[in-house]
mmCIF file of N, CA and C in Angstrom:
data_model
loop_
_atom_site.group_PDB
_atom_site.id
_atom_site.type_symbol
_atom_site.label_atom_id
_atom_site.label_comp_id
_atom_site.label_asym_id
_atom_site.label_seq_id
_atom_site.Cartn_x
_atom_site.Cartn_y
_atom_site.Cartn_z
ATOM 1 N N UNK A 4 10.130 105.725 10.872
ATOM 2 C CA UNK A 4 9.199 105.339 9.819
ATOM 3 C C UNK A 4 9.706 105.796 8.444
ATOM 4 N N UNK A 5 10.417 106.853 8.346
ATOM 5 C CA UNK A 5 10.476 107.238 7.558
ATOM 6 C C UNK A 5 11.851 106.517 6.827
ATOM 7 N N UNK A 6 12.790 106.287 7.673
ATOM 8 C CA UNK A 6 13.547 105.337 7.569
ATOM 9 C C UNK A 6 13.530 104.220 6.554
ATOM 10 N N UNK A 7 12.363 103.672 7.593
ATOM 11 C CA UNK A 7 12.200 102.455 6.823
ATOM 12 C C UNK A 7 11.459 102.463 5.652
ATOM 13 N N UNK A 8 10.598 103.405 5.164
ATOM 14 C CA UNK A 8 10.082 103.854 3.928
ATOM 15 C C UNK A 8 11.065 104.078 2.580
ATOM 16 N N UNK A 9 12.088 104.366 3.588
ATOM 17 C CA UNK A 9 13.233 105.197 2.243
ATOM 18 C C UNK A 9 14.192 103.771 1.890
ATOM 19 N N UNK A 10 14.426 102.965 2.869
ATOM 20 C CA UNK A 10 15.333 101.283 2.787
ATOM 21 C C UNK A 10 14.242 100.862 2.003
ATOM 22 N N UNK A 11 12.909 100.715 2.242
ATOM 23 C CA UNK A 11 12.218 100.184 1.302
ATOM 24 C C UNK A 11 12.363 100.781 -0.279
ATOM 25 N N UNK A 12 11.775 101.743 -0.485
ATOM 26 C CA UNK A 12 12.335 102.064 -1.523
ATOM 27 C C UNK A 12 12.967 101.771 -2.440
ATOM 28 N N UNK A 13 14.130 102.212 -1.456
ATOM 29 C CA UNK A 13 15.263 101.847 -2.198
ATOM 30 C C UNK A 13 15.672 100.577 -2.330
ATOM 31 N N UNK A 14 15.046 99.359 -2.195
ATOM 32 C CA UNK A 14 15.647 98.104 -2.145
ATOM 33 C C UNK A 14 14.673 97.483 -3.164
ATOM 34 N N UNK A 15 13.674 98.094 -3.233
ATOM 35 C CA UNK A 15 12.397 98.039 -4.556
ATOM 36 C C UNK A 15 13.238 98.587 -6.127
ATOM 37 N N UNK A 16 13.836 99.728 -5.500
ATOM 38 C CA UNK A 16 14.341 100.577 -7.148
ATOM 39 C C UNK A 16 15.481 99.123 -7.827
ATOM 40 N N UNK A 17 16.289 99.107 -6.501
ATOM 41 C CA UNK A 17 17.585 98.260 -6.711
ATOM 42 C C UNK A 17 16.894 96.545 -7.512
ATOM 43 N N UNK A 18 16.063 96.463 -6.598
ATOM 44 C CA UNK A 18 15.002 94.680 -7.513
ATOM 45 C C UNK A 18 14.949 95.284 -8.641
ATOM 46 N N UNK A 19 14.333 96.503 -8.998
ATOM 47 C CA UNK A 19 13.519 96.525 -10.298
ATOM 48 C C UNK A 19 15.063 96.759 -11.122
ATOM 49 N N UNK A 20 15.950 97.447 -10.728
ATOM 50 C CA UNK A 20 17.324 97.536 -11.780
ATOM 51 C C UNK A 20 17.794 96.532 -11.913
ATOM 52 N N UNK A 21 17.709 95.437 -11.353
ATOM 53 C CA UNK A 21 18.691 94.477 -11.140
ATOM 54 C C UNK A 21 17.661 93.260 -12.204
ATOM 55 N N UNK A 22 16.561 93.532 -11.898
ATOM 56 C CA UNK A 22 15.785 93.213 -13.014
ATOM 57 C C UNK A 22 15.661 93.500 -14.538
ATOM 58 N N UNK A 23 15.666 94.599 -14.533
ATOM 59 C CA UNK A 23 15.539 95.380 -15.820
ATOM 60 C C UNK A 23 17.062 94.663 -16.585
ATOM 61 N N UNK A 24 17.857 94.785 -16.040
ATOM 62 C CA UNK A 24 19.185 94.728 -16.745
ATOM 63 C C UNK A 24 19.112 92.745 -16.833
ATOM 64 N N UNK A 25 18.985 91.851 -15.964
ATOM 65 C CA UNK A 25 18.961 90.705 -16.482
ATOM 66 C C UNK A 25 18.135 90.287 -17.617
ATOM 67 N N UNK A 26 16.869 91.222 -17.768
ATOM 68 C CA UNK A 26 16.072 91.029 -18.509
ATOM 69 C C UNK A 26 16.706 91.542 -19.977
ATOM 70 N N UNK A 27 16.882 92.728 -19.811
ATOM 71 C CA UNK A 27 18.070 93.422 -21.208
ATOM 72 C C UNK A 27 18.807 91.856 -21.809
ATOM 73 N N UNK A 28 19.733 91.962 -20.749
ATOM 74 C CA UNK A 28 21.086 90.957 -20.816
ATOM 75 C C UNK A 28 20.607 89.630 -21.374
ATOM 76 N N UNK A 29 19.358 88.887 -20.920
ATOM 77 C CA UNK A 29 18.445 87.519 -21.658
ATOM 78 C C UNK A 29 18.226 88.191 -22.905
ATOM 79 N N UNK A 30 18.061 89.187 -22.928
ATOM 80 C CA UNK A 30 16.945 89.461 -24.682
ATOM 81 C C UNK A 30 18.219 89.560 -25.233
ATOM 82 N N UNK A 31 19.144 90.217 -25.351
ATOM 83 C CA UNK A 31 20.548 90.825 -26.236
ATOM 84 C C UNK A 31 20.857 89.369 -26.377
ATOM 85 N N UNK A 32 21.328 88.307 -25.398
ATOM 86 C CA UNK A 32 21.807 86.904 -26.076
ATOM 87 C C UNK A 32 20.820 86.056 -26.749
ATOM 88 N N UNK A 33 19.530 86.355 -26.633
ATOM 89 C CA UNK A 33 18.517 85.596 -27.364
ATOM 90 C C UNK A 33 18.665 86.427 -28.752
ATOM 91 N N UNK A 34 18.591 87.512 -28.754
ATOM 92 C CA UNK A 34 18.919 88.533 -29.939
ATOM 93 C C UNK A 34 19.873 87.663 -30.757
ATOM 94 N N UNK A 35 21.386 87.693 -30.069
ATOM 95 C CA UNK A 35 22.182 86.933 -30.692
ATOM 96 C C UNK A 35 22.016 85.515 -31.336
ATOM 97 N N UNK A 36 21.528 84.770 -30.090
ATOM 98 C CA UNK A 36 21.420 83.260 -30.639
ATOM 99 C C UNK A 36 20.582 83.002 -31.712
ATOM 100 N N UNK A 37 19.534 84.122 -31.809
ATOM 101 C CA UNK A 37 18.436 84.037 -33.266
ATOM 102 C C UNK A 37 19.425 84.008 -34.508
ATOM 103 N N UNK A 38 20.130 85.476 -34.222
ATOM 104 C CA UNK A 38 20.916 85.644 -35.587
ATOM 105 C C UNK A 38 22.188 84.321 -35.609
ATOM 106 N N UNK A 39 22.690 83.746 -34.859
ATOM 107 C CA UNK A 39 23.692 82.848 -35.315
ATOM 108 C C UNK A 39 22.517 81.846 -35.533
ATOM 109 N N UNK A 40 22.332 81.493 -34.940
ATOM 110 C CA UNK A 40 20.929 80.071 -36.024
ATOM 111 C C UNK A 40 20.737 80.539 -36.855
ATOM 112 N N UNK A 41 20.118 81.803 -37.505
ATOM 113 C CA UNK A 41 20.048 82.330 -38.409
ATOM 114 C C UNK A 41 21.344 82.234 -39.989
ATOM 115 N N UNK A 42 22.076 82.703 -39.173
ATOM 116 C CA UNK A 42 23.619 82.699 -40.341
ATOM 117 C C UNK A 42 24.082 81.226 -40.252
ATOM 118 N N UNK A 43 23.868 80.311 -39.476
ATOM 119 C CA UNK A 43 24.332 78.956 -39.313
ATOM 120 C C UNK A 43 23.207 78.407 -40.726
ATOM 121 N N UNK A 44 22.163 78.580 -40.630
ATOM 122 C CA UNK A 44 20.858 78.009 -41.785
ATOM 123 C C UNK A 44 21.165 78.554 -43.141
ATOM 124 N N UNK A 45 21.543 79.546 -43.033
ATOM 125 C CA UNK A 45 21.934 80.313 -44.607
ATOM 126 C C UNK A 45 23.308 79.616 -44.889
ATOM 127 N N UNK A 46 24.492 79.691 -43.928
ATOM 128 C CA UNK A 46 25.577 79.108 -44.381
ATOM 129 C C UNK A 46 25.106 77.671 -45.109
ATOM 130 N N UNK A 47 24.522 76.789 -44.467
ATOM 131 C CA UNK A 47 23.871 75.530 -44.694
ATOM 132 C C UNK A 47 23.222 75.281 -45.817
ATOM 133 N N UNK A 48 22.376 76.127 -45.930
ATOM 134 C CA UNK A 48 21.238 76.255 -47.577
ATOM 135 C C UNK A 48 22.634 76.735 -48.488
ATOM 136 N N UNK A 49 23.600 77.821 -48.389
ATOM 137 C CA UNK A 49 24.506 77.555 -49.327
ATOM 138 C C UNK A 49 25.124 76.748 -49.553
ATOM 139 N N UNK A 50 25.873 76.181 -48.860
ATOM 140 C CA UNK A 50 26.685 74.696 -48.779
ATOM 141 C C UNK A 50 25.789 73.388 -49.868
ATOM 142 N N UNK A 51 24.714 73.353 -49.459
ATOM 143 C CA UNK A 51 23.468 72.494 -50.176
ATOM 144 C C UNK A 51 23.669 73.012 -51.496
ATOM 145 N N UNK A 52 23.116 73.813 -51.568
ATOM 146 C CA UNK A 52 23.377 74.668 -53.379
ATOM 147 C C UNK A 52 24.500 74.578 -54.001
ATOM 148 N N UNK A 53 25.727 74.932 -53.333
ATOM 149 C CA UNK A 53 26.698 74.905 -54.037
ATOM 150 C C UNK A 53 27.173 73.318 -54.590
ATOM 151 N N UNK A 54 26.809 72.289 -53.376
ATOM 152 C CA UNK A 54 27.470 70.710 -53.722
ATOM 153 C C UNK A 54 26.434 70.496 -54.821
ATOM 154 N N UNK A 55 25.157 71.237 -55.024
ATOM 155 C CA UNK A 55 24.205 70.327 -55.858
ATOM 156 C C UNK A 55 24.368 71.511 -57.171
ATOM 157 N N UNK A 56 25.073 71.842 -57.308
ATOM 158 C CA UNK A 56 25.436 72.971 -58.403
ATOM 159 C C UNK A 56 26.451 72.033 -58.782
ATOM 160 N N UNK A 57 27.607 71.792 -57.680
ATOM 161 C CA UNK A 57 28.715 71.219 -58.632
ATOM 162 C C UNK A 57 28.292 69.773 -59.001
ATOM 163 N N UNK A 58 27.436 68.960 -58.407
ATOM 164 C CA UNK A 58 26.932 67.878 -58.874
ATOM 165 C C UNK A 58 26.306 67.870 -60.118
ATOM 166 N N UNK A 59 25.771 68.859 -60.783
ATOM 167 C CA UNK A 59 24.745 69.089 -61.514
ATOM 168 C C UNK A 59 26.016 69.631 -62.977
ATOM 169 N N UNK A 60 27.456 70.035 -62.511
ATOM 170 C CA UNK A 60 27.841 70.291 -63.809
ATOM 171 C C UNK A 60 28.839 69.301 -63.907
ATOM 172 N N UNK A 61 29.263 68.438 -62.506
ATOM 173 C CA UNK A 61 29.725 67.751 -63.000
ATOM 174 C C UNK A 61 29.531 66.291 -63.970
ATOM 175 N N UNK A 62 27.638 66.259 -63.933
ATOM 176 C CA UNK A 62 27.078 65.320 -64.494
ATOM 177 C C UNK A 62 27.091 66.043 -66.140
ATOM 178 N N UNK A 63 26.668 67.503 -66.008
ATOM 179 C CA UNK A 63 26.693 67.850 -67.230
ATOM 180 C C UNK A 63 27.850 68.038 -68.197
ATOM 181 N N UNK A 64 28.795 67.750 -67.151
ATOM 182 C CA UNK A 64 30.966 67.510 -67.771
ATOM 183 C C UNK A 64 30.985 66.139 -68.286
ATOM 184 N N UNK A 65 30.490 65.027 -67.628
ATOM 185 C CA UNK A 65 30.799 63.162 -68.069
ATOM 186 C C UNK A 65 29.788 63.723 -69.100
ATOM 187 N N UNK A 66 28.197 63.757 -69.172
ATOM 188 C CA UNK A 66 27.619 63.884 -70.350
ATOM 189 C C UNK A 66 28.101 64.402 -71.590
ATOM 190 N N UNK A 67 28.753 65.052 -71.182
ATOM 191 C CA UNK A 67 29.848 66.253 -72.481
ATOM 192 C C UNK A 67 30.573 65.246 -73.314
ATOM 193 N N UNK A 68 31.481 64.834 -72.526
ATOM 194 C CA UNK A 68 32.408 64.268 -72.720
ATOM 195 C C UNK A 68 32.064 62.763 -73.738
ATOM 196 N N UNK A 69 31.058 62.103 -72.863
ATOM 197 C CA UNK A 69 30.513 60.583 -72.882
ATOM 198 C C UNK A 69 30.224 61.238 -74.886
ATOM 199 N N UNK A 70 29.236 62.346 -74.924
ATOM 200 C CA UNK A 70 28.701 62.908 -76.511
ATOM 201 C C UNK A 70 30.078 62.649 -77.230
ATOM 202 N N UNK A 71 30.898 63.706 -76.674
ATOM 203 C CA UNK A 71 31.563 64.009 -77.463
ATOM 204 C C UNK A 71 32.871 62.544 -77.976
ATOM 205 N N UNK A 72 32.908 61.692 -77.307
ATOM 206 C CA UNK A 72 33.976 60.534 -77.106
ATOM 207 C C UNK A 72 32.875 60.097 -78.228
ATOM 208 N N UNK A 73 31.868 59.632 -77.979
ATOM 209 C CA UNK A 73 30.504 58.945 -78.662
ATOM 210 C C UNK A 73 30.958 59.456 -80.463
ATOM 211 N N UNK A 74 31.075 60.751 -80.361
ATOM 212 C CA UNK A 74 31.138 61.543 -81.867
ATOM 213 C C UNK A 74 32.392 61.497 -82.777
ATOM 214 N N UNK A 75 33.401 61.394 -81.663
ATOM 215 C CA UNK A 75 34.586 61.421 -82.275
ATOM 216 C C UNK A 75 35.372 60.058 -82.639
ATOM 217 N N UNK A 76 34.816 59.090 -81.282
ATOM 218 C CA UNK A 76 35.807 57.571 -81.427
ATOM 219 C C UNK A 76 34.461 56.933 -82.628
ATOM 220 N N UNK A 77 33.054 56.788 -82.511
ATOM 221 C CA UNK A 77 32.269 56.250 -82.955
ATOM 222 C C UNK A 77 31.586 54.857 -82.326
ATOM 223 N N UNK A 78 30.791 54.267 -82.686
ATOM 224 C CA UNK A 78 29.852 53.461 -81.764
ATOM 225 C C UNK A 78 29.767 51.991 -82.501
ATOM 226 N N UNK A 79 30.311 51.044 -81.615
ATOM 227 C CA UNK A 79 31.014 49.657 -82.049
ATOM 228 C C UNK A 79 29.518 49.197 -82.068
ATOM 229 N N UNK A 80 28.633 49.032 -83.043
ATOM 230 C CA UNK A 80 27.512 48.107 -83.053
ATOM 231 C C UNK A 80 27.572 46.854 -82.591
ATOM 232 N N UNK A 81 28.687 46.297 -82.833
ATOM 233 C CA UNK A 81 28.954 44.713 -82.404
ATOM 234 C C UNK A 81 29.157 44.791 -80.939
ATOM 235 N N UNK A 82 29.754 45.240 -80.401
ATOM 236 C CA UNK A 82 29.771 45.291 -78.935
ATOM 237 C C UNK A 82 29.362 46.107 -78.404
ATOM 238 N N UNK A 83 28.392 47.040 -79.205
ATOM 239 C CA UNK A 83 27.483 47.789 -78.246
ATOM 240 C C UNK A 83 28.378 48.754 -77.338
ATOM 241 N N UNK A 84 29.330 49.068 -77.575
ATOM 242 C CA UNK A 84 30.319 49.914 -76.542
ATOM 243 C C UNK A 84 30.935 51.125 -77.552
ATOM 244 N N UNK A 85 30.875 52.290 -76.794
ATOM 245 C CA UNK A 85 31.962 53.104 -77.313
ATOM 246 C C UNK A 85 33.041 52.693 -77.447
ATOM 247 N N UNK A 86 33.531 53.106 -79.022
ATOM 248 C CA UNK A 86 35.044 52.304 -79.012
ATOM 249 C C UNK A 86 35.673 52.929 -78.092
ATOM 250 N N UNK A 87 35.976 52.780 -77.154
ATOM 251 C CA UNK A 87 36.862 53.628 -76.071
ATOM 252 C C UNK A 87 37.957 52.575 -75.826
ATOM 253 N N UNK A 88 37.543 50.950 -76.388
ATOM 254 C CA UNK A 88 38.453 49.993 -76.168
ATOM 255 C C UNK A 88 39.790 50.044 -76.981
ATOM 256 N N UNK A 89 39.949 50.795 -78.120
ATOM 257 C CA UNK A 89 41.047 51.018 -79.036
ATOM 258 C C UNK A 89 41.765 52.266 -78.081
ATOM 259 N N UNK A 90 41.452 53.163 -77.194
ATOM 260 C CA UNK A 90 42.175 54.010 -76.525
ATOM 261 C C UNK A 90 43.152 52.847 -75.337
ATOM 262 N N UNK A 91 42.559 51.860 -74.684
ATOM 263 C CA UNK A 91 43.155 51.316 -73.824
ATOM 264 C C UNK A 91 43.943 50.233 -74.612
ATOM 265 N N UNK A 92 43.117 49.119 -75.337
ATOM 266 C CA UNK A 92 44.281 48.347 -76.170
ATOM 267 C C UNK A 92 45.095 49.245 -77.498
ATOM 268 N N UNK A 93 46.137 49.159 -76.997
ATOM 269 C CA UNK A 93 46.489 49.938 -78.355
ATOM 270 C C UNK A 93 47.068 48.726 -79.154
ATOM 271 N N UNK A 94 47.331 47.661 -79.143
ATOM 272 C CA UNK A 94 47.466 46.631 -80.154
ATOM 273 C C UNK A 94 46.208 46.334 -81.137
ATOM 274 N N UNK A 95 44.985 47.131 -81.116
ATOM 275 C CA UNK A 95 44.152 46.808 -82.224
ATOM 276 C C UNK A 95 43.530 48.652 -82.238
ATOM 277 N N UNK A 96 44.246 49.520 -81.739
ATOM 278 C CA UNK A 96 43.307 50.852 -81.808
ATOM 279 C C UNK A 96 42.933 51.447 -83.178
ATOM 280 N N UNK A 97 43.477 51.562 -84.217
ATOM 281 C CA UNK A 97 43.443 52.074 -85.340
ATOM 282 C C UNK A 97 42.990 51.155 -86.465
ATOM 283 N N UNK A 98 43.210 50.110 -86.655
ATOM 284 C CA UNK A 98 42.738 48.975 -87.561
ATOM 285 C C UNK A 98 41.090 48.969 -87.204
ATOM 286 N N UNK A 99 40.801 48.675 -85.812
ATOM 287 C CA UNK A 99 39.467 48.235 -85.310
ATOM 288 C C UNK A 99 38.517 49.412 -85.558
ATOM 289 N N UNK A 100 38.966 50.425 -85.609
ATOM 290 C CA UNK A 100 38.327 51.994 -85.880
ATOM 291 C C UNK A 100 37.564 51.815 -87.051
ATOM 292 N N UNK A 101 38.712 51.749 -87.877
ATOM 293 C CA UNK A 101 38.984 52.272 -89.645
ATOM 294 C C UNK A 101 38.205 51.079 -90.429
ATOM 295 N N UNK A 102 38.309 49.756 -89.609
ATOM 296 C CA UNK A 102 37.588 48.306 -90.185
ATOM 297 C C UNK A 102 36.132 48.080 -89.925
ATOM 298 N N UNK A 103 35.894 49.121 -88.855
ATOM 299 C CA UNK A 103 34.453 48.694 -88.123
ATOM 300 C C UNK A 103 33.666 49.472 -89.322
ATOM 301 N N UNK A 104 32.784 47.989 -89.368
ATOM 302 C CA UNK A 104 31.347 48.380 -90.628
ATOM 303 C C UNK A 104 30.493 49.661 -89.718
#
């Protein structure tokens, strides 16, 4: 009887260890998998920020530029266009500048 009291036992302690530790072993990789979803979402929200950061100066770089071309070449009333056309034809670039009312 006593025997079999002590196999029992002991085959109860051994379930409950064998338990305890799968249970550990599930929580520690759930532990983990939180934090990599975790650092996977932050990497992500940065990635987002950063493309809409550089989107945001690279609109505010053509705007720069578009002013500053606008200020320096001047603004063809007749065709409604930045002279930007005297940079590409250069057979009328300087006359068409200097002539425009």
């Amino acid at each position: 009887l006593w025997l079999w009291l002590w196999l029992w036992l002991w085959l109860w302690l051994w379930l409950w260890l064998w338990l305890w530790l799968w249970l550990r072993l599930w929580l520690w990789l759930w532990l983990w998998l939180r934090l990599a979803v975790a650092v996977a979402v932050a990497v992500a929200v940065a990635v987002a920020v950063a493309v809409a950061v550089a989107v945001a100066v690279a609109v505010a770089v053509a705007v720069a530029v578009a002013v500053a071309m606008a200020a320096v070449l001047g603004w063809d009333t007749n065709r409604r266009t930045l002279g930007v056309a005297c940079l590409v034809d250069l057979r009328s670039s300087l006359p068409w500048m200097v002539e425009s009312p």
